[in-house]
XYZ file of N, CA, C and O in Angstrom:
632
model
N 16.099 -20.770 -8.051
C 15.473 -19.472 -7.825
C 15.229 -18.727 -9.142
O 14.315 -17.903 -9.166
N 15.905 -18.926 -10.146
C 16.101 -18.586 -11.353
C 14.452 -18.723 -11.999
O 13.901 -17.844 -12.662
N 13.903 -19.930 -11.650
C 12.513 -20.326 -12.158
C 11.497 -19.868 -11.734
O 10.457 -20.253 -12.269
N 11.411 -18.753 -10.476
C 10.349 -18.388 -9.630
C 10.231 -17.284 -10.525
O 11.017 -16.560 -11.138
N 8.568 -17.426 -10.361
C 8.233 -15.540 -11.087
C 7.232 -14.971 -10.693
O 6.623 -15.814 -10.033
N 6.631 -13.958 -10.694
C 5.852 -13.402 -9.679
C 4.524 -14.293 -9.448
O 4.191 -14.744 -8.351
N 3.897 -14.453 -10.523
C 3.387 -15.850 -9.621
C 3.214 -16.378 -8.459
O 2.187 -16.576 -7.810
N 4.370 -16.604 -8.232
C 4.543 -17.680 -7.199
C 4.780 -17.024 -6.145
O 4.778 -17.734 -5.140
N 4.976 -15.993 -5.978
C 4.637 -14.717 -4.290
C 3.514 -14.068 -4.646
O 3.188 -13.072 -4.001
N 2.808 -14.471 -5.621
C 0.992 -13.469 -5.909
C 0.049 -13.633 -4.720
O -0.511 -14.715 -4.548
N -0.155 -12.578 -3.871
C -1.140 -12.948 -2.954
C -2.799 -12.261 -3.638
O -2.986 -11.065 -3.862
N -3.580 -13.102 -3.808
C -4.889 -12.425 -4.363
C -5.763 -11.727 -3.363
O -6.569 -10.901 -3.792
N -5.699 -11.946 -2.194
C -6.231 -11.615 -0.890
C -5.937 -10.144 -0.832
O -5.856 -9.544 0.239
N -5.826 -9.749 -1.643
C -5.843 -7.803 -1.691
C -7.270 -6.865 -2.019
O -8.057 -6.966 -2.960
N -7.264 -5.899 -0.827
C -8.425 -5.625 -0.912
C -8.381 -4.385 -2.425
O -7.423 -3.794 -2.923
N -9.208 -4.382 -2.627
C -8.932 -2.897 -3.675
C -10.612 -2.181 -3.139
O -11.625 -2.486 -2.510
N -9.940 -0.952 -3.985
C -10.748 0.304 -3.387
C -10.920 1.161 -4.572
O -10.050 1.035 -5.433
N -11.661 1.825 -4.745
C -12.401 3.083 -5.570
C -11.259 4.590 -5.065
O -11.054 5.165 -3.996
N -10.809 4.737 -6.292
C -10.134 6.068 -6.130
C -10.857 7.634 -5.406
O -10.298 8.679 -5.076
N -12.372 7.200 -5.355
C -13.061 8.559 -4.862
C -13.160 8.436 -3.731
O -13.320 9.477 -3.094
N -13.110 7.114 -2.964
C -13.276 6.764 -1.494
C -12.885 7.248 -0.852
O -11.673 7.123 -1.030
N -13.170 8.217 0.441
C -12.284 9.106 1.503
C -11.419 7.786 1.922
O -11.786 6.624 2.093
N -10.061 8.430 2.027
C -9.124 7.940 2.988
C -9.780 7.353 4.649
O -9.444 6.358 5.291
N -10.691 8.293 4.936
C -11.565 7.496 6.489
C -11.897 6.273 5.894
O -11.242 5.270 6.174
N -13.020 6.222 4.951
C -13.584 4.608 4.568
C -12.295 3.552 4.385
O -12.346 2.388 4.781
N -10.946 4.241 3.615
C -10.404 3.120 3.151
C -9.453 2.963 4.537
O -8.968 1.835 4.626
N -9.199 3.618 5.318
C -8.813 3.437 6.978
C -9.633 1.660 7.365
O -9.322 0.472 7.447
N -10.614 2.418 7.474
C -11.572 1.815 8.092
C -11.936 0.257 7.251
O -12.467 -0.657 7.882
N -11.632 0.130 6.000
C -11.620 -1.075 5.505
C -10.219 -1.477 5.274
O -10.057 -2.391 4.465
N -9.393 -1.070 5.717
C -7.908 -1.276 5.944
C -7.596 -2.171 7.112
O -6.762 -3.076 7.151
N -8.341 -1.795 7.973
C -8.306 -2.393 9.222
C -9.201 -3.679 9.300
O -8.868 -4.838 9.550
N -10.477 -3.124 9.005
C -10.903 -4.600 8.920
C -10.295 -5.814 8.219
O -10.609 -6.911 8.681
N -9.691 -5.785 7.453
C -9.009 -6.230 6.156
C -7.770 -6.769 6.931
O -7.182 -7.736 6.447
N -7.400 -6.311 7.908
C -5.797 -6.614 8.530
C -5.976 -7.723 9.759
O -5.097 -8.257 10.435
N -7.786 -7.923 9.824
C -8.025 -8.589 10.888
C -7.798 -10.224 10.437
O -7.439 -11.206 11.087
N -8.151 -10.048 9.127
C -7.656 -11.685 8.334
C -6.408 -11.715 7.496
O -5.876 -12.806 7.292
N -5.892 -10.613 6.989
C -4.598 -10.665 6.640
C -3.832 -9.781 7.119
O -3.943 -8.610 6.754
N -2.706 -10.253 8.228
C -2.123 -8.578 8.729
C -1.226 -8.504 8.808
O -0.577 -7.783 9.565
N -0.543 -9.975 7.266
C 0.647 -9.017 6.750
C 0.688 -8.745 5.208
O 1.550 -8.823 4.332
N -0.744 -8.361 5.277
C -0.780 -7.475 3.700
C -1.396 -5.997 3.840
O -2.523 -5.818 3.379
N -0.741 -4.963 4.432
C -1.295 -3.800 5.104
C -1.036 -2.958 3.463
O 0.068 -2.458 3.245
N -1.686 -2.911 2.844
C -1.937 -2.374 1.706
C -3.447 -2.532 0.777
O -4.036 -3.611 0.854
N -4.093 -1.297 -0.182
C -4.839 -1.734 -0.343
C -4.663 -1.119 -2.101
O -3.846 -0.262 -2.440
N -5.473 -1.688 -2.860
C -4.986 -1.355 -4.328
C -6.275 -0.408 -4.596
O -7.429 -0.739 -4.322
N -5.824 1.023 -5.270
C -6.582 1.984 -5.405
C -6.951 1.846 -7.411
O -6.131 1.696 -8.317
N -8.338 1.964 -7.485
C -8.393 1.783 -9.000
C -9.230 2.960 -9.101
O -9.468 3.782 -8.216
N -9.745 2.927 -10.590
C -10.328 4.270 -10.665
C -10.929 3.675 -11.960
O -10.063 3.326 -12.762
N -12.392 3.449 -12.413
C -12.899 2.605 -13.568
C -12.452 1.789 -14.177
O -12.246 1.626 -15.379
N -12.157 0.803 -12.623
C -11.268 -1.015 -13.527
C -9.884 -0.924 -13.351
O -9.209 -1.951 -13.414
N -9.257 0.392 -13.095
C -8.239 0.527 -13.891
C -7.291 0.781 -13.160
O -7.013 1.959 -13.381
N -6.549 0.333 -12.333
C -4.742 -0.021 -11.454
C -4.294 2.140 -11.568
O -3.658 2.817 -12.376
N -5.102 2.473 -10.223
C -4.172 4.233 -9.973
C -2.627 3.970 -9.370
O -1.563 4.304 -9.892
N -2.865 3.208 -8.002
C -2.085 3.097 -6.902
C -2.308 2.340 -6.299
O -3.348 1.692 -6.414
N -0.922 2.002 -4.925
C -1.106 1.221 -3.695
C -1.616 2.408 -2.499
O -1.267 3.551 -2.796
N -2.161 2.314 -1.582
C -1.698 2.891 -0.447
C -2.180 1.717 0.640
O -3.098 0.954 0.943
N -0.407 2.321 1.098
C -0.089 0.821 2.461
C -0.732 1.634 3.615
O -1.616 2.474 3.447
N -0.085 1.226 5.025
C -0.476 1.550 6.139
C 0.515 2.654 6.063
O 0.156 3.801 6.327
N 1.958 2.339 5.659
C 2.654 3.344 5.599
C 2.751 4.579 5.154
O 2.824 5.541 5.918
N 2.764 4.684 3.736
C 1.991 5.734 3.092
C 0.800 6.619 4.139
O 0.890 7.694 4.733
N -0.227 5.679 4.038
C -1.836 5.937 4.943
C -1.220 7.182 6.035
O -1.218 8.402 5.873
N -0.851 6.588 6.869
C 0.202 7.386 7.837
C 0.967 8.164 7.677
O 0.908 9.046 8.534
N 1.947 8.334 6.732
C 2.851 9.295 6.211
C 1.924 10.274 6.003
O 1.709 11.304 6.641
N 1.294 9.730 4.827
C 0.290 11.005 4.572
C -0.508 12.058 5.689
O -0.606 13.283 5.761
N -0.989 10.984 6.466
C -1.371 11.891 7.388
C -0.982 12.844 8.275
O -1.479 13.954 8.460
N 0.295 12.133 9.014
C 1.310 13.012 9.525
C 1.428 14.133 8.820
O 1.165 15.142 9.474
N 1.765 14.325 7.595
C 1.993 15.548 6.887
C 1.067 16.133 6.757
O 1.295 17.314 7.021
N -0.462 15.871 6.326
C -1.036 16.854 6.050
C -1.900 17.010 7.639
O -2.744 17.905 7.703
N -1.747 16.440 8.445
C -2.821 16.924 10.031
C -1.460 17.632 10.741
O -1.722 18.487 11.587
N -0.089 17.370 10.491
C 0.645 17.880 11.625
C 1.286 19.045 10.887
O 2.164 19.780 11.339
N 0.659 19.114 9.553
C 1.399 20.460 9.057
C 0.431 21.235 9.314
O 0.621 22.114 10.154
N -0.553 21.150 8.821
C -1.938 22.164 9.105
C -2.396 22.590 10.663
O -3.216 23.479 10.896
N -1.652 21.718 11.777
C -2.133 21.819 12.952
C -1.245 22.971 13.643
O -1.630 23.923 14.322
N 0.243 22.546 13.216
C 1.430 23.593 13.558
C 0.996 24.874 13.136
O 0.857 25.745 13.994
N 0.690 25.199 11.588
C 0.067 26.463 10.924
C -0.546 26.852 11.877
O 0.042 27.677 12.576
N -2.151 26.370 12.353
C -3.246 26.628 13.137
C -3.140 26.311 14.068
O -4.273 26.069 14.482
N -1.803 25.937 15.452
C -2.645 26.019 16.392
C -1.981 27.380 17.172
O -1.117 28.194 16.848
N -2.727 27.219 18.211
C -1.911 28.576 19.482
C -1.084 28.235 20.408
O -0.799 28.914 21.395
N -0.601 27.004 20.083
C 0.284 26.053 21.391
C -0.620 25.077 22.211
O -1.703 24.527 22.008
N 0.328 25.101 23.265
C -0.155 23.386 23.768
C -1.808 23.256 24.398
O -2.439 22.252 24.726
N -2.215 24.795 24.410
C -3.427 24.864 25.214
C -4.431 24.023 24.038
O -5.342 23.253 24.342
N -4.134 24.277 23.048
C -5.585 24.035 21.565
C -5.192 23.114 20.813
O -5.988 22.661 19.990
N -3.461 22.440 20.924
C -2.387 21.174 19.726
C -3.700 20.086 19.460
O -4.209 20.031 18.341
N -4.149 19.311 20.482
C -4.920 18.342 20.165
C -6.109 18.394 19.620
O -6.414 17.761 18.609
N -6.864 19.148 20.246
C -8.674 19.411 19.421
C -7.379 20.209 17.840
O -7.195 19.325 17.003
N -6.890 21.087 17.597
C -6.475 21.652 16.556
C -6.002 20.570 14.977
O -6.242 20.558 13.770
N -4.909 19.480 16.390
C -4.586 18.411 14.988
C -5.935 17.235 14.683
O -6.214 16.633 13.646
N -6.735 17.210 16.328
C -8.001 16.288 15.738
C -8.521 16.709 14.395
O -8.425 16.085 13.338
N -9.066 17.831 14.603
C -9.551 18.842 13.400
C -9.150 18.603 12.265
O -9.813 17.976 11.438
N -8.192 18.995 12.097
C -6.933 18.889 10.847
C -7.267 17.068 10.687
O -8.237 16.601 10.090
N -6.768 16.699 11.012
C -7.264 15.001 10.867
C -8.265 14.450 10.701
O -8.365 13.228 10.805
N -9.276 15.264 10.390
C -10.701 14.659 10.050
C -10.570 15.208 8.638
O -11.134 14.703 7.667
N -9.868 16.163 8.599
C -10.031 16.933 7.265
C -9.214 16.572 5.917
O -9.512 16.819 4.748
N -8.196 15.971 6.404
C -7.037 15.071 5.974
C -7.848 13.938 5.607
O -7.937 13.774 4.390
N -8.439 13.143 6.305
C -8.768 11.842 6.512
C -9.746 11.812 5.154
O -9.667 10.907 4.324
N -10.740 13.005 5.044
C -11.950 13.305 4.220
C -11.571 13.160 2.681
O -12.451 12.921 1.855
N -10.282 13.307 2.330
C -9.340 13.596 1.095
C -9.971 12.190 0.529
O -10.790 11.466 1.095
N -9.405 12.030 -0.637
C -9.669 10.949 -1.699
C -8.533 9.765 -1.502
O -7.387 9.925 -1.082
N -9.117 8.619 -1.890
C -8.159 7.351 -1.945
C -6.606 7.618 -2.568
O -5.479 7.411 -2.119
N -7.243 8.308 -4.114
C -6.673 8.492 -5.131
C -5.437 9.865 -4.991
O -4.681 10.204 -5.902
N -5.497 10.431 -3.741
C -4.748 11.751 -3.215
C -3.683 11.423 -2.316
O -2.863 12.269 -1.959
N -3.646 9.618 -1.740
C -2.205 8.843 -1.156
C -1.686 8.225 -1.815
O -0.485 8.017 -1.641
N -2.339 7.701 -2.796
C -1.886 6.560 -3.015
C -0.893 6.671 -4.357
O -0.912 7.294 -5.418
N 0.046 5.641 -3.652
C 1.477 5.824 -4.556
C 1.748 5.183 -5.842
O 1.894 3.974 -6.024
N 1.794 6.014 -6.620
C 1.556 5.236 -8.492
C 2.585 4.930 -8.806
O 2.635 3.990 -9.599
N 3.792 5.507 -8.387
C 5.311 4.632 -8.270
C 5.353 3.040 -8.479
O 6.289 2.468 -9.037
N 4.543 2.584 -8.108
C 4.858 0.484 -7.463
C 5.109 -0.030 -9.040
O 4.382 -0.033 -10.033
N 6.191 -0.370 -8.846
C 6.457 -1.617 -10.096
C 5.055 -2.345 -10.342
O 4.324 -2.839 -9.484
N 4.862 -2.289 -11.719
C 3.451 -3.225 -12.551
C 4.489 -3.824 -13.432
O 5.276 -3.368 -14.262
N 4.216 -5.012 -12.962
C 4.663 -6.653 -13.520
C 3.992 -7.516 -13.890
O 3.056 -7.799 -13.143
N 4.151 -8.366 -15.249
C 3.575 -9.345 -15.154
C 3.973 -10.841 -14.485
O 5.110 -11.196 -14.174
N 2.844 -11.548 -14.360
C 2.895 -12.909 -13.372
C 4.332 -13.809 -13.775
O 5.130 -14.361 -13.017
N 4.315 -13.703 -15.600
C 5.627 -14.546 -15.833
C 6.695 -13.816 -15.345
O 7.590 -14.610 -15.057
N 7.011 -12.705 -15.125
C 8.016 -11.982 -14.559
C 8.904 -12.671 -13.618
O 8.495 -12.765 -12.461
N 10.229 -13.248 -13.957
C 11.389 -13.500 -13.042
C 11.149 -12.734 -11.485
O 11.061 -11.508 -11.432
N 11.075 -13.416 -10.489
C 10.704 -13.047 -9.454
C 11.884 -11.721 -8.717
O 11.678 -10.727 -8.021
N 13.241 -12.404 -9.356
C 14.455 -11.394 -9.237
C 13.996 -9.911 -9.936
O 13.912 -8.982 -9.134
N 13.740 -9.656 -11.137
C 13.231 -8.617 -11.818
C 12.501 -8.056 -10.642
O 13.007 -7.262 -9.849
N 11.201 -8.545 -10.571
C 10.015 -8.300 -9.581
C 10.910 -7.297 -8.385
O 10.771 -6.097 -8.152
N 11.658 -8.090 -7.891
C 12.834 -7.355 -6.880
C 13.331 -6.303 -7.032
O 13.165 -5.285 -6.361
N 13.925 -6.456 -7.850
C 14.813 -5.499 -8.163
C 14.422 -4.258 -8.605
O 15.089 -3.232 -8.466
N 13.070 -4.362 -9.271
C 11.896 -3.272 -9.848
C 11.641 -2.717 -8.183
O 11.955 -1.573 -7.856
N 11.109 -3.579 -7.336
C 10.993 -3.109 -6.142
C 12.040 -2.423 -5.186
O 11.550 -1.455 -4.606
N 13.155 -2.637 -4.922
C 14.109 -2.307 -4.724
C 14.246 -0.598 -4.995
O 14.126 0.380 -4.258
N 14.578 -0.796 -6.528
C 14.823 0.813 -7.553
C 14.167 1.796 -6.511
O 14.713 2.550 -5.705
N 12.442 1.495 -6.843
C 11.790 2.960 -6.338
C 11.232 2.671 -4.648
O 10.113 3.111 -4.384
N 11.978 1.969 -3.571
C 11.964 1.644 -2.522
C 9.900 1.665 -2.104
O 9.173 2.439 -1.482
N 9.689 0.430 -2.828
C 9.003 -0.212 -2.635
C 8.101 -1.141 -2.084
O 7.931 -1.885 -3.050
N 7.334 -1.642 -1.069
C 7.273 -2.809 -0.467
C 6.446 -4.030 -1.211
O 6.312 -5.196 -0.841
N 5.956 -3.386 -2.348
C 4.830 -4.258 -3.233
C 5.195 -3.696 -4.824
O 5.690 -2.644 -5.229
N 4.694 -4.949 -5.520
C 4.646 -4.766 -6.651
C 3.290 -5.137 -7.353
O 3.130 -6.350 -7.216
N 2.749 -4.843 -7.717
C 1.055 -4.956 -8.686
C 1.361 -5.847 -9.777
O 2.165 -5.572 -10.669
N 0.690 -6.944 -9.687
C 0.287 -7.874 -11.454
C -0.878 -7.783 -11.620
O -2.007 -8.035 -11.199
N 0.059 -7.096 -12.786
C -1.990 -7.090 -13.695
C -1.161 -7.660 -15.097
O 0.015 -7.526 -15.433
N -2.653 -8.558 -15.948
C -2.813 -8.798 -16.836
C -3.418 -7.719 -18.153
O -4.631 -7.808 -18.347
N -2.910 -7.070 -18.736
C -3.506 -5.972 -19.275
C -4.005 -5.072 -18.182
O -3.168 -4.673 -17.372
N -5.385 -4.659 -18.037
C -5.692 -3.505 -17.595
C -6.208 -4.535 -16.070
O -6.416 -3.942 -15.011
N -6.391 -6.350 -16.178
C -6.713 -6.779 -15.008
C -6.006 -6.857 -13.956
O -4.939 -7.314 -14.367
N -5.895 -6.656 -12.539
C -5.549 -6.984 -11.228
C -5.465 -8.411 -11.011
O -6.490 -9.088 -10.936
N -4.670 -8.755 -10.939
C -4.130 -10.094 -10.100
C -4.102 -9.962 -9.003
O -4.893 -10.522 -8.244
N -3.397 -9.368 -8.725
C -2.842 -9.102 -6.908
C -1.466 -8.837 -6.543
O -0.790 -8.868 -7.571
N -0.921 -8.647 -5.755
C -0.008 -8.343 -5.422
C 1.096 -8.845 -4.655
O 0.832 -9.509 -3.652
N 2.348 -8.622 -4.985
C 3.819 -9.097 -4.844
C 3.915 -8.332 -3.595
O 3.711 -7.119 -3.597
N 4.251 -9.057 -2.398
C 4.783 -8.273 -0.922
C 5.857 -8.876 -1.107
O 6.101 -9.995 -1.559
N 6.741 -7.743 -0.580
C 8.431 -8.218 -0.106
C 8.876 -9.188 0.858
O 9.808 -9.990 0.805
N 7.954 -8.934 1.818
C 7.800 -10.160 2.689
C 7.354 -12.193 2.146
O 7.662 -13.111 2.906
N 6.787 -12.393 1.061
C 6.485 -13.325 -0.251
C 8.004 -13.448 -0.656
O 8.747 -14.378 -0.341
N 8.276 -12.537 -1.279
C 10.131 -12.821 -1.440
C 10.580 -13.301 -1.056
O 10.932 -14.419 -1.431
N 10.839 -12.788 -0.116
C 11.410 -13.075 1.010
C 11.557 -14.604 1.532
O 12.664 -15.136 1.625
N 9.959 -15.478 1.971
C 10.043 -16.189 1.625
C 10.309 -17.553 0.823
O 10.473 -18.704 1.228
N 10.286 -16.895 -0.710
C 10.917 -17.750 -2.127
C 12.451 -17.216 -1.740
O 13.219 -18.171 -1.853
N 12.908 -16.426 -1.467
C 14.095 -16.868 -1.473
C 14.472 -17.626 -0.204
O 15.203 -18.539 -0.589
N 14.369 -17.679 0.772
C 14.591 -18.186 1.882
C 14.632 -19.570 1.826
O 15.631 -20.143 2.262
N 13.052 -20.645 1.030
C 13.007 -21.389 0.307
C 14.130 -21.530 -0.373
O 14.921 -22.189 0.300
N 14.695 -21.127 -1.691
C 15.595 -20.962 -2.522
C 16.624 -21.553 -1.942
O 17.152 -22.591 -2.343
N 16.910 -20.979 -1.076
C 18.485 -21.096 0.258
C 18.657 -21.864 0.626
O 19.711 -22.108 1.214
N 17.292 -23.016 0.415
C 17.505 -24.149 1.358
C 17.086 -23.781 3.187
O 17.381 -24.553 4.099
N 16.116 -22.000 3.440
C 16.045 -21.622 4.529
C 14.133 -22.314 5.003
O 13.326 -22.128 4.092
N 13.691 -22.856 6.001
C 12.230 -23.308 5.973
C 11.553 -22.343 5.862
O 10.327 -22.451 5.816
């Protein structure tokens, strides 16, 4: 296990996205995206070439929750108006920028990187992915679930 390095859990099959992109578009190519890979629910946010953030499904969601169910509580009048009120709020949320979820936290590793490191980088800032890039290039990305696998492998687990 000692010899594995990120590499070898690199999935390239990551979609990436434009930091100006409303959160609706990158929804919406999130999903399509999950119809051929749907256990890489993340998408890599750049901004001229250049590695901003991840935002997962999780995040995607977090985010939203907070900003449609905070703004809806503010604005609504109770249970008569909650739904058209948080729809509302949720279109408006949704309208926000790629670059306004997405989490710049994720361990950036390179490919030779000890796959343990890779971990453990992930681990620290409770993580589910880690980004390889080569200089300013995108490789793709380290899922915990890939780990998971190499070690399982590792274990002698199929």
């Amino acid at each position: 296990m000692l010899r594995k390095r990120a590499f070898d859990a690199l999935r390239t099959d990551v979609l990436v996205v434009d930091a100006g992109e409303s959160l609706d578009t990158v929804a919406a190519k999130l999903q399509k995206h999950l119809e051929k890979s749907p256990d890489l629910d993340a998408v890599v946010v750049m901004r001229q070439g250049r590695f901003l953030g991840v935002v997962s499904l999780r995040t995607l969601l977090g985010d939203l929750n907070d900003c449609a169910l905070d703004a809806s509580l503010r604005t609504s009048l109770g249970d008569d108006d909650f739904e058209e009120t948080y729809r509302t709020a949720c279109q408006h949320c949704m309208a926000r920028k790629a670059s306004d979820a997405a989490r710049r936290d994720v361990p950036k590793v390179a490919a030779s990187d000890s796959l343990h490191l890779v971990l453990d980088a992930m681990i620290k800032v409770d993580s589910r992915f880690a980004v390889v890039l080569e200089g300013d290039r995108l490789l793709g990305l380290v899922p915990l679930g890939e780990i998971f696998r190499e070690i399982r492998r590792g274990c002698g687990g199929r």
